[in-house]
Amino acid sequence: MKTILTAIITFATFSTAIIAQNKEINTADSKVVWKGYKVTGSHEGTINLQSGNLTFKDEVLTGGTFVIDMTTISSTDQEGEYKGKLDGHLKSDDFFGVSNFATANLVFTKVAATGKNSYAVTGDLTIKGKTNPVTVNVSVYGSKATATLKVDRTKFDVKYGSASFFDGLKDKAIYDEFDLVADLQF
């Protein structure tokens, strides 16, 4: 009887381990693109993932965590001196203050399927030490996933050029929301 009970517990443990899978993100082959908007146009660039994983149960997305290397934020629409100025400004305390806040984090708190291989995810995003909930749309195909979200930067104390906080900016105003699109490989 003891042998049968041990076999059942072993099988149940093994089955659970197979059902719940934590898949590490291949950061070298993954890409995160940001796009910020201002009255006179937009800027875009990339930022690297430091680490990340997605959790699946029975091939259904159930969770995820990501660490973003803020020191790698870089524009891709500028060159030379203008690129250096923009990249430096994004890393400064006016924006992301990377000397004090080298990473940002995203932790999935709720995952709801919205269709085959697509999910509406609620997560806690931490930027500059401030945590706020965000909504992420995630699509999973094989060993790839795409995640998109809009971030209101002012909720993370990134207020530079925001017409919500400063009057008289006119065509110098920068919109509060920016987009992130992550193409993930695991």
mmCIF file with all atom_site columns, C-alpha atoms in Angstrom:
data_model
loop_
_atom_site.group_PDB
_atom_site.id
_atom_site.type_symbol
_atom_site.label_atom_id
_atom_site.label_alt_id
_atom_site.label_comp_id
_atom_site.label_asym_id
_atom_site.label_entity_id
_atom_site.label_seq_id
_atom_site.pdbx_PDB_ins_code
_atom_site.Cartn_x
_atom_site.Cartn_y
_atom_site.Cartn_z
_atom_site.occupancy
_atom_site.B_iso_or_equiv
_atom_site.pdbx_formal_charge
_atom_site.auth_seq_id
_atom_site.auth_comp_id
_atom_site.auth_asym_id
_atom_site.auth_atom_id
_atom_site.pdbx_PDB_model_num
ATOM 1   C CA . MET A 1 1   ? 0.000  0.000  0.000   1.00 0.00 ? 1   MET A CA 1
ATOM 2   C CA . LYS A 1 2   ? 2.847  2.379  0.909   1.00 0.00 ? 2   LYS A CA 1
ATOM 3   C CA . THR A 1 3   ? 4.504  1.690  -2.471  1.00 0.00 ? 3   THR A CA 1
ATOM 4   C CA . ILE A 1 4   ? 1.293  2.476  -4.352  1.00 0.00 ? 4   ILE A CA 1
ATOM 5   C CA . LEU A 1 5   ? 0.833  5.722  -2.401  1.00 0.00 ? 5   LEU A CA 1
ATOM 6   C CA . THR A 1 6   ? 4.445  6.736  -3.130  1.00 0.00 ? 6   THR A CA 1
ATOM 7   C CA . ALA A 1 7   ? 3.942  5.962  -6.829  1.00 0.00 ? 7   ALA A CA 1
ATOM 8   C CA . ILE A 1 8   ? 0.758  8.091  -6.943  1.00 0.00 ? 8   ILE A CA 1
ATOM 9   C CA . ILE A 1 9   ? 2.464  11.049 -5.222  1.00 0.00 ? 9   ILE A CA 1
ATOM 10  C CA . THR A 1 10  ? 5.490  10.750 -7.539  1.00 0.00 ? 10  THR A CA 1
ATOM 11  C CA . PHE A 1 11  ? 3.243  10.629 -10.621 1.00 0.00 ? 11  PHE A CA 1
ATOM 12  C CA . ALA A 1 12  ? 1.173  13.621 -9.424  1.00 0.00 ? 12  ALA A CA 1
ATOM 13  C CA . THR A 1 13  ? 4.311  15.648 -8.726  1.00 0.00 ? 13  THR A CA 1
ATOM 14  C CA . PHE A 1 14  ? 5.828  14.709 -12.097 1.00 0.00 ? 14  PHE A CA 1
ATOM 15  C CA . SER A 1 15  ? 2.561  15.515 -13.919 1.00 0.00 ? 15  SER A CA 1
ATOM 16  C CA . THR A 1 16  ? 2.320  18.940 -12.269 1.00 0.00 ? 16  THR A CA 1
ATOM 17  C CA . ALA A 1 17  ? 5.937  19.699 -13.170 1.00 0.00 ? 17  ALA A CA 1
ATOM 18  C CA . ILE A 1 18  ? 5.218  18.857 -16.803 1.00 0.00 ? 18  ILE A CA 1
ATOM 19  C CA . ILE A 1 19  ? 2.027  20.931 -16.915 1.00 0.00 ? 19  ILE A CA 1
ATOM 20  C CA . ALA A 1 20  ? 3.530  24.149 -15.469 1.00 0.00 ? 20  ALA A CA 1
ATOM 21  C CA . GLN A 1 21  ? 6.477  25.334 -17.556 1.00 0.00 ? 21  GLN A CA 1
ATOM 22  C CA . ASN A 1 22  ? 8.685  28.345 -17.014 1.00 0.00 ? 22  ASN A CA 1
ATOM 23  C CA . LYS A 1 23  ? 10.262 29.399 -20.328 1.00 0.00 ? 23  LYS A CA 1
ATOM 24  C CA . GLU A 1 24  ? 13.276 31.711 -20.152 1.00 0.00 ? 24  GLU A CA 1
ATOM 25  C CA . ILE A 1 25  ? 13.399 34.540 -22.688 1.00 0.00 ? 25  ILE A CA 1
ATOM 26  C CA . ASN A 1 26  ? 16.364 34.469 -25.040 1.00 0.00 ? 26  ASN A CA 1
ATOM 27  C CA . THR A 1 27  ? 17.371 38.106 -24.516 1.00 0.00 ? 27  THR A CA 1
ATOM 28  C CA . ALA A 1 28  ? 19.922 38.120 -27.350 1.00 0.00 ? 28  ALA A CA 1
ATOM 29  C CA . ASP A 1 29  ? 17.265 37.195 -29.921 1.00 0.00 ? 29  ASP A CA 1
ATOM 30  C CA . SER A 1 30  ? 14.453 39.286 -28.408 1.00 0.00 ? 30  SER A CA 1
ATOM 31  C CA . LYS A 1 31  ? 13.821 42.947 -29.191 1.00 0.00 ? 31  LYS A CA 1
ATOM 32  C CA . VAL A 1 32  ? 11.966 45.744 -27.415 1.00 0.00 ? 32  VAL A CA 1
ATOM 33  C CA . VAL A 1 33  ? 11.061 48.854 -29.435 1.00 0.00 ? 33  VAL A CA 1
ATOM 34  C CA . TRP A 1 34  ? 9.774  52.076 -27.864 1.00 0.00 ? 34  TRP A CA 1
ATOM 35  C CA . LYS A 1 35  ? 8.049  54.994 -29.579 1.00 0.00 ? 35  LYS A CA 1
ATOM 36  C CA . GLY A 1 36  ? 7.390  58.358 -27.955 1.00 0.00 ? 36  GLY A CA 1
ATOM 37  C CA . TYR A 1 37  ? 5.258  61.126 -29.394 1.00 0.00 ? 37  TYR A CA 1
ATOM 38  C CA . LYS A 1 38  ? 5.468  64.896 -29.333 1.00 0.00 ? 38  LYS A CA 1
ATOM 39  C CA . VAL A 1 39  ? 3.408  67.653 -30.936 1.00 0.00 ? 39  VAL A CA 1
ATOM 40  C CA . THR A 1 40  ? 5.835  67.948 -33.858 1.00 0.00 ? 40  THR A CA 1
ATOM 41  C CA . GLY A 1 41  ? 6.424  64.222 -34.474 1.00 0.00 ? 41  GLY A CA 1
ATOM 42  C CA . SER A 1 42  ? 7.863  61.215 -32.717 1.00 0.00 ? 42  SER A CA 1
ATOM 43  C CA . HIS A 1 43  ? 11.051 59.393 -31.758 1.00 0.00 ? 43  HIS A CA 1
ATOM 44  C CA . GLU A 1 44  ? 11.686 55.689 -31.563 1.00 0.00 ? 44  GLU A CA 1
ATOM 45  C CA . GLY A 1 45  ? 14.365 53.320 -30.493 1.00 0.00 ? 45  GLY A CA 1
ATOM 46  C CA . THR A 1 46  ? 15.238 50.144 -28.673 1.00 0.00 ? 46  THR A CA 1
ATOM 47  C CA . ILE A 1 47  ? 15.870 48.957 -25.158 1.00 0.00 ? 47  ILE A CA 1
ATOM 48  C CA . ASN A 1 48  ? 17.305 45.612 -24.066 1.00 0.00 ? 48  ASN A CA 1
ATOM 49  C CA . LEU A 1 49  ? 15.822 42.990 -21.831 1.00 0.00 ? 49  LEU A CA 1
ATOM 50  C CA . GLN A 1 50  ? 18.162 41.950 -19.038 1.00 0.00 ? 50  GLN A CA 1
ATOM 51  C CA . SER A 1 51  ? 16.109 38.829 -18.268 1.00 0.00 ? 51  SER A CA 1
ATOM 52  C CA . GLY A 1 52  ? 12.622 37.447 -18.506 1.00 0.00 ? 52  GLY A CA 1
ATOM 53  C CA . ASN A 1 53  ? 10.415 34.404 -18.504 1.00 0.00 ? 53  ASN A CA 1
ATOM 54  C CA . LEU A 1 54  ? 6.924  33.338 -19.436 1.00 0.00 ? 54  LEU A CA 1
ATOM 55  C CA . THR A 1 55  ? 5.021  30.719 -17.470 1.00 0.00 ? 55  THR A CA 1
ATOM 56  C CA . PHE A 1 56  ? 2.665  28.292 -19.183 1.00 0.00 ? 56  PHE A CA 1
ATOM 57  C CA . LYS A 1 57  ? 0.310  25.647 -17.841 1.00 0.00 ? 57  LYS A CA 1
ATOM 58  C CA . ASP A 1 58  ? -1.013 23.149 -20.374 1.00 0.00 ? 58  ASP A CA 1
ATOM 59  C CA . GLU A 1 59  ? 0.406  25.449 -23.095 1.00 0.00 ? 59  GLU A CA 1
ATOM 60  C CA . VAL A 1 60  ? -1.670 28.399 -21.833 1.00 0.00 ? 60  VAL A CA 1
ATOM 61  C CA . LEU A 1 61  ? 0.108  31.560 -20.702 1.00 0.00 ? 61  LEU A CA 1
ATOM 62  C CA . THR A 1 62  ? -0.318 32.021 -16.940 1.00 0.00 ? 62  THR A CA 1
ATOM 63  C CA . GLY A 1 63  ? 2.447  34.448 -15.914 1.00 0.00 ? 63  GLY A CA 1
ATOM 64  C CA . GLY A 1 64  ? 5.644  36.263 -16.702 1.00 0.00 ? 64  GLY A CA 1
ATOM 65  C CA . THR A 1 65  ? 8.357  38.517 -15.330 1.00 0.00 ? 65  THR A CA 1
ATOM 66  C CA . PHE A 1 66  ? 10.801 40.816 -17.089 1.00 0.00 ? 66  PHE A CA 1
ATOM 67  C CA . VAL A 1 67  ? 13.768 42.967 -16.131 1.00 0.00 ? 67  VAL A CA 1
ATOM 68  C CA . ILE A 1 68  ? 14.534 45.780 -18.580 1.00 0.00 ? 68  ILE A CA 1
ATOM 69  C CA . ASP A 1 69  ? 18.047 47.241 -18.789 1.00 0.00 ? 69  ASP A CA 1
ATOM 70  C CA . MET A 1 70  ? 17.285 50.973 -18.793 1.00 0.00 ? 70  MET A CA 1
ATOM 71  C CA . THR A 1 71  ? 20.952 51.830 -19.425 1.00 0.00 ? 71  THR A CA 1
ATOM 72  C CA . THR A 1 72  ? 20.521 50.514 -22.991 1.00 0.00 ? 72  THR A CA 1
ATOM 73  C CA . ILE A 1 73  ? 17.726 52.887 -24.020 1.00 0.00 ? 73  ILE A CA 1
ATOM 74  C CA . SER A 1 74  ? 18.708 54.220 -27.423 1.00 0.00 ? 74  SER A CA 1
ATOM 75  C CA . SER A 1 75  ? 17.075 56.105 -30.284 1.00 0.00 ? 75  SER A CA 1
ATOM 76  C CA . THR A 1 76  ? 17.109 54.589 -33.758 1.00 0.00 ? 76  THR A CA 1
ATOM 77  C CA . ASP A 1 77  ? 15.617 57.533 -35.662 1.00 0.00 ? 77  ASP A CA 1
ATOM 78  C CA . GLN A 1 78  ? 18.518 59.922 -34.972 1.00 0.00 ? 78  GLN A CA 1
ATOM 79  C CA . GLU A 1 79  ? 22.186 59.944 -36.002 1.00 0.00 ? 79  GLU A CA 1
ATOM 80  C CA . GLY A 1 80  ? 25.391 61.589 -34.861 1.00 0.00 ? 80  GLY A CA 1
ATOM 81  C CA . GLU A 1 81  ? 25.177 64.531 -32.485 1.00 0.00 ? 81  GLU A CA 1
ATOM 82  C CA . TYR A 1 82  ? 21.353 64.478 -32.354 1.00 0.00 ? 82  TYR A CA 1
ATOM 83  C CA . LYS A 1 83  ? 21.320 60.789 -31.414 1.00 0.00 ? 83  LYS A CA 1
ATOM 84  C CA . GLY A 1 84  ? 23.868 61.418 -28.650 1.00 0.00 ? 84  GLY A CA 1
ATOM 85  C CA . LYS A 1 85  ? 21.836 64.310 -27.263 1.00 0.00 ? 85  LYS A CA 1
ATOM 86  C CA . LEU A 1 86  ? 18.539 62.417 -27.315 1.00 0.00 ? 86  LEU A CA 1
ATOM 87  C CA . ASP A 1 87  ? 20.014 59.226 -25.843 1.00 0.00 ? 87  ASP A CA 1
ATOM 88  C CA . GLY A 1 88  ? 21.731 61.228 -23.105 1.00 0.00 ? 88  GLY A CA 1
ATOM 89  C CA . HIS A 1 89  ? 18.547 63.133 -22.321 1.00 0.00 ? 89  HIS A CA 1
ATOM 90  C CA . LEU A 1 90  ? 16.493 59.905 -22.095 1.00 0.00 ? 90  LEU A CA 1
ATOM 91  C CA . LYS A 1 91  ? 19.045 58.503 -19.621 1.00 0.00 ? 91  LYS A CA 1
ATOM 92  C CA . SER A 1 92  ? 19.115 61.716 -17.557 1.00 0.00 ? 92  SER A CA 1
ATOM 93  C CA . ASP A 1 93  ? 16.994 62.507 -14.507 1.00 0.00 ? 93  ASP A CA 1
ATOM 94  C CA . ASP A 1 94  ? 14.617 64.488 -16.781 1.00 0.00 ? 94  ASP A CA 1
ATOM 95  C CA . PHE A 1 95  ? 13.457 61.123 -18.103 1.00 0.00 ? 95  PHE A CA 1
ATOM 96  C CA . PHE A 1 96  ? 14.517 57.706 -16.781 1.00 0.00 ? 96  PHE A CA 1
ATOM 97  C CA . GLY A 1 97  ? 17.398 58.582 -14.419 1.00 0.00 ? 97  GLY A CA 1
ATOM 98  C CA . VAL A 1 98  ? 19.339 55.438 -15.302 1.00 0.00 ? 98  VAL A CA 1
ATOM 99  C CA . SER A 1 99  ? 22.265 56.250 -12.994 1.00 0.00 ? 99  SER A CA 1
ATOM 100 C CA . ASN A 1 100 ? 19.876 55.702 -10.055 1.00 0.00 ? 100 ASN A CA 1
ATOM 101 C CA . PHE A 1 101 ? 17.369 53.355 -11.716 1.00 0.00 ? 101 PHE A CA 1
ATOM 102 C CA . ALA A 1 102 ? 19.336 51.010 -13.992 1.00 0.00 ? 102 ALA A CA 1
ATOM 103 C CA . THR A 1 103 ? 16.451 48.559 -14.427 1.00 0.00 ? 103 THR A CA 1
ATOM 104 C CA . ALA A 1 104 ? 12.695 48.555 -14.804 1.00 0.00 ? 104 ALA A CA 1
ATOM 105 C CA . ASN A 1 105 ? 10.502 45.534 -14.049 1.00 0.00 ? 105 ASN A CA 1
ATOM 106 C CA . LEU A 1 106 ? 7.272  44.055 -15.310 1.00 0.00 ? 106 LEU A CA 1
ATOM 107 C CA . VAL A 1 107 ? 5.496  41.297 -13.367 1.00 0.00 ? 107 VAL A CA 1
ATOM 108 C CA . PHE A 1 108 ? 2.306  39.745 -14.731 1.00 0.00 ? 108 PHE A CA 1
ATOM 109 C CA . THR A 1 109 ? -0.424 39.672 -12.063 1.00 0.00 ? 109 THR A CA 1
ATOM 110 C CA . LYS A 1 110 ? -3.404 38.451 -14.102 1.00 0.00 ? 110 LYS A CA 1
ATOM 111 C CA . VAL A 1 111 ? -3.638 36.696 -17.466 1.00 0.00 ? 111 VAL A CA 1
ATOM 112 C CA . ALA A 1 112 ? -6.904 36.267 -19.362 1.00 0.00 ? 112 ALA A CA 1
ATOM 113 C CA . ALA A 1 113 ? -7.203 34.513 -22.711 1.00 0.00 ? 113 ALA A CA 1
ATOM 114 C CA . THR A 1 114 ? -8.851 36.684 -25.376 1.00 0.00 ? 114 THR A CA 1
ATOM 115 C CA . GLY A 1 115 ? -8.632 34.175 -28.217 1.00 0.00 ? 115 GLY A CA 1
ATOM 116 C CA . LYS A 1 116 ? -6.453 31.394 -29.546 1.00 0.00 ? 116 LYS A CA 1
ATOM 117 C CA . ASN A 1 117 ? -2.881 32.291 -28.512 1.00 0.00 ? 117 ASN A CA 1
ATOM 118 C CA . SER A 1 118 ? -3.834 35.840 -27.439 1.00 0.00 ? 118 SER A CA 1
ATOM 119 C CA . TYR A 1 119 ? -4.063 37.253 -23.938 1.00 0.00 ? 119 TYR A CA 1
ATOM 120 C CA . ALA A 1 120 ? -4.958 40.411 -22.040 1.00 0.00 ? 120 ALA A CA 1
ATOM 121 C CA . VAL A 1 121 ? -2.421 40.692 -19.238 1.00 0.00 ? 121 VAL A CA 1
ATOM 122 C CA . THR A 1 122 ? -2.495 42.954 -16.218 1.00 0.00 ? 122 THR A CA 1
ATOM 123 C CA . GLY A 1 123 ? 0.915  43.568 -14.753 1.00 0.00 ? 123 GLY A CA 1
ATOM 124 C CA . ASP A 1 124 ? 2.831  45.692 -12.304 1.00 0.00 ? 124 ASP A CA 1
ATOM 125 C CA . LEU A 1 125 ? 5.353  47.901 -14.100 1.00 0.00 ? 125 LEU A CA 1
ATOM 126 C CA . THR A 1 126 ? 8.109  49.526 -12.052 1.00 0.00 ? 126 THR A CA 1
ATOM 127 C CA . ILE A 1 127 ? 10.036 52.467 -13.529 1.00 0.00 ? 127 ILE A CA 1
ATOM 128 C CA . LYS A 1 128 ? 12.162 54.846 -11.449 1.00 0.00 ? 128 LYS A CA 1
ATOM 129 C CA . GLY A 1 129 ? 11.136 52.963 -8.311  1.00 0.00 ? 129 GLY A CA 1
ATOM 130 C CA . LYS A 1 130 ? 7.421  53.625 -8.868  1.00 0.00 ? 130 LYS A CA 1
ATOM 131 C CA . THR A 1 131 ? 5.034  50.730 -9.513  1.00 0.00 ? 131 THR A CA 1
ATOM 132 C CA . ASN A 1 132 ? 1.750  51.050 -11.390 1.00 0.00 ? 132 ASN A CA 1
ATOM 133 C CA . PRO A 1 133 ? -0.587 48.587 -13.105 1.00 0.00 ? 133 PRO A CA 1
ATOM 134 C CA . VAL A 1 134 ? -0.472 48.321 -16.895 1.00 0.00 ? 134 VAL A CA 1
ATOM 135 C CA . THR A 1 135 ? -2.353 46.338 -19.511 1.00 0.00 ? 135 THR A CA 1
ATOM 136 C CA . VAL A 1 136 ? -0.312 44.255 -21.938 1.00 0.00 ? 136 VAL A CA 1
ATOM 137 C CA . ASN A 1 137 ? -1.618 42.510 -25.050 1.00 0.00 ? 137 ASN A CA 1
ATOM 138 C CA . VAL A 1 138 ? 0.317  39.292 -25.648 1.00 0.00 ? 138 VAL A CA 1
ATOM 139 C CA . SER A 1 139 ? 0.220  36.905 -28.607 1.00 0.00 ? 139 SER A CA 1
ATOM 140 C CA . VAL A 1 140 ? 2.106  33.597 -28.471 1.00 0.00 ? 140 VAL A CA 1
ATOM 141 C CA . TYR A 1 141 ? 3.109  31.526 -31.505 1.00 0.00 ? 141 TYR A CA 1
ATOM 142 C CA . GLY A 1 142 ? 5.307  28.492 -30.886 1.00 0.00 ? 142 GLY A CA 1
ATOM 143 C CA . SER A 1 143 ? 8.495  29.744 -29.223 1.00 0.00 ? 143 SER A CA 1
ATOM 144 C CA . LYS A 1 144 ? 7.767  33.404 -29.999 1.00 0.00 ? 144 LYS A CA 1
ATOM 145 C CA . ALA A 1 145 ? 5.585  36.015 -28.360 1.00 0.00 ? 145 ALA A CA 1
ATOM 146 C CA . THR A 1 146 ? 4.706  39.625 -29.074 1.00 0.00 ? 146 THR A CA 1
ATOM 147 C CA . ALA A 1 147 ? 3.728  41.984 -26.278 1.00 0.00 ? 147 ALA A CA 1
ATOM 148 C CA . THR A 1 148 ? 2.393  45.521 -26.779 1.00 0.00 ? 148 THR A CA 1
ATOM 149 C CA . LEU A 1 149 ? 1.530  48.172 -24.225 1.00 0.00 ? 149 LEU A CA 1
ATOM 150 C CA . LYS A 1 150 ? 1.019  51.887 -23.771 1.00 0.00 ? 150 LYS A CA 1
ATOM 151 C CA . VAL A 1 151 ? 2.755  53.467 -20.792 1.00 0.00 ? 151 VAL A CA 1
ATOM 152 C CA . ASP A 1 152 ? 1.746  56.761 -19.184 1.00 0.00 ? 152 ASP A CA 1
ATOM 153 C CA . ARG A 1 153 ? 5.211  58.021 -18.253 1.00 0.00 ? 153 ARG A CA 1
ATOM 154 C CA . THR A 1 154 ? 3.885  60.630 -15.819 1.00 0.00 ? 154 THR A CA 1
ATOM 155 C CA . LYS A 1 155 ? 2.735  57.859 -13.457 1.00 0.00 ? 155 LYS A CA 1
ATOM 156 C CA . PHE A 1 156 ? 6.425  56.972 -13.078 1.00 0.00 ? 156 PHE A CA 1
ATOM 157 C CA . ASP A 1 157 ? 7.622  60.519 -12.351 1.00 0.00 ? 157 ASP A CA 1
ATOM 158 C CA . VAL A 1 158 ? 8.769  61.105 -15.942 1.00 0.00 ? 158 VAL A CA 1
ATOM 159 C CA . LYS A 1 159 ? 7.192  64.529 -16.420 1.00 0.00 ? 159 LYS A CA 1
ATOM 160 C CA . TYR A 1 160 ? 9.658  66.405 -18.629 1.00 0.00 ? 160 TYR A CA 1
ATOM 161 C CA . GLY A 1 161 ? 7.815  68.271 -21.408 1.00 0.00 ? 161 GLY A CA 1
ATOM 162 C CA . SER A 1 162 ? 4.381  67.056 -20.269 1.00 0.00 ? 162 SER A CA 1
ATOM 163 C CA . ALA A 1 163 ? 1.553  69.520 -20.956 1.00 0.00 ? 163 ALA A CA 1
ATOM 164 C CA . SER A 1 164 ? -0.249 67.838 -18.046 1.00 0.00 ? 164 SER A CA 1
ATOM 165 C CA . PHE A 1 165 ? 2.275  69.446 -15.670 1.00 0.00 ? 165 PHE A CA 1
ATOM 166 C CA . PHE A 1 166 ? 3.778  72.434 -17.496 1.00 0.00 ? 166 PHE A CA 1
ATOM 167 C CA . ASP A 1 167 ? 1.989  75.358 -19.158 1.00 0.00 ? 167 ASP A CA 1
ATOM 168 C CA . GLY A 1 168 ? 3.105  77.157 -22.304 1.00 0.00 ? 168 GLY A CA 1
ATOM 169 C CA . LEU A 1 169 ? 4.998  74.273 -23.942 1.00 0.00 ? 169 LEU A CA 1
ATOM 170 C CA . LYS A 1 170 ? 3.174  74.730 -27.268 1.00 0.00 ? 170 LYS A CA 1
ATOM 171 C CA . ASP A 1 171 ? 5.018  72.741 -29.964 1.00 0.00 ? 171 ASP A CA 1
ATOM 172 C CA . LYS A 1 172 ? 7.647  71.567 -27.413 1.00 0.00 ? 172 LYS A CA 1
ATOM 173 C CA . ALA A 1 173 ? 5.103  69.368 -25.594 1.00 0.00 ? 173 ALA A CA 1
ATOM 174 C CA . ILE A 1 174 ? 5.780  65.630 -25.339 1.00 0.00 ? 174 ILE A CA 1
ATOM 175 C CA . TYR A 1 175 ? 2.745  63.373 -25.013 1.00 0.00 ? 175 TYR A CA 1
ATOM 176 C CA . ASP A 1 176 ? 2.385  61.462 -21.758 1.00 0.00 ? 176 ASP A CA 1
ATOM 177 C CA . GLU A 1 177 ? 1.974  58.011 -23.317 1.00 0.00 ? 177 GLU A CA 1
ATOM 178 C CA . PHE A 1 178 ? 4.606  56.048 -25.166 1.00 0.00 ? 178 PHE A CA 1
ATOM 179 C CA . ASP A 1 179 ? 4.398  52.626 -26.829 1.00 0.00 ? 179 ASP A CA 1
ATOM 180 C CA . LEU A 1 180 ? 6.425  49.500 -26.161 1.00 0.00 ? 180 LEU A CA 1
ATOM 181 C CA . VAL A 1 181 ? 6.455  46.508 -28.508 1.00 0.00 ? 181 VAL A CA 1
ATOM 182 C CA . ALA A 1 182 ? 8.429  43.426 -27.476 1.00 0.00 ? 182 ALA A CA 1
ATOM 183 C CA . ASP A 1 183 ? 9.210  40.593 -29.878 1.00 0.00 ? 183 ASP A CA 1
ATOM 184 C CA . LEU A 1 184 ? 10.213 37.757 -27.573 1.00 0.00 ? 184 LEU A CA 1
ATOM 185 C CA . GLN A 1 185 ? 11.989 34.463 -28.327 1.00 0.00 ? 185 GLN A CA 1
ATOM 186 C CA . PHE A 1 186 ? 12.090 31.642 -25.785 1.00 0.00 ? 186 PHE A CA 1
#
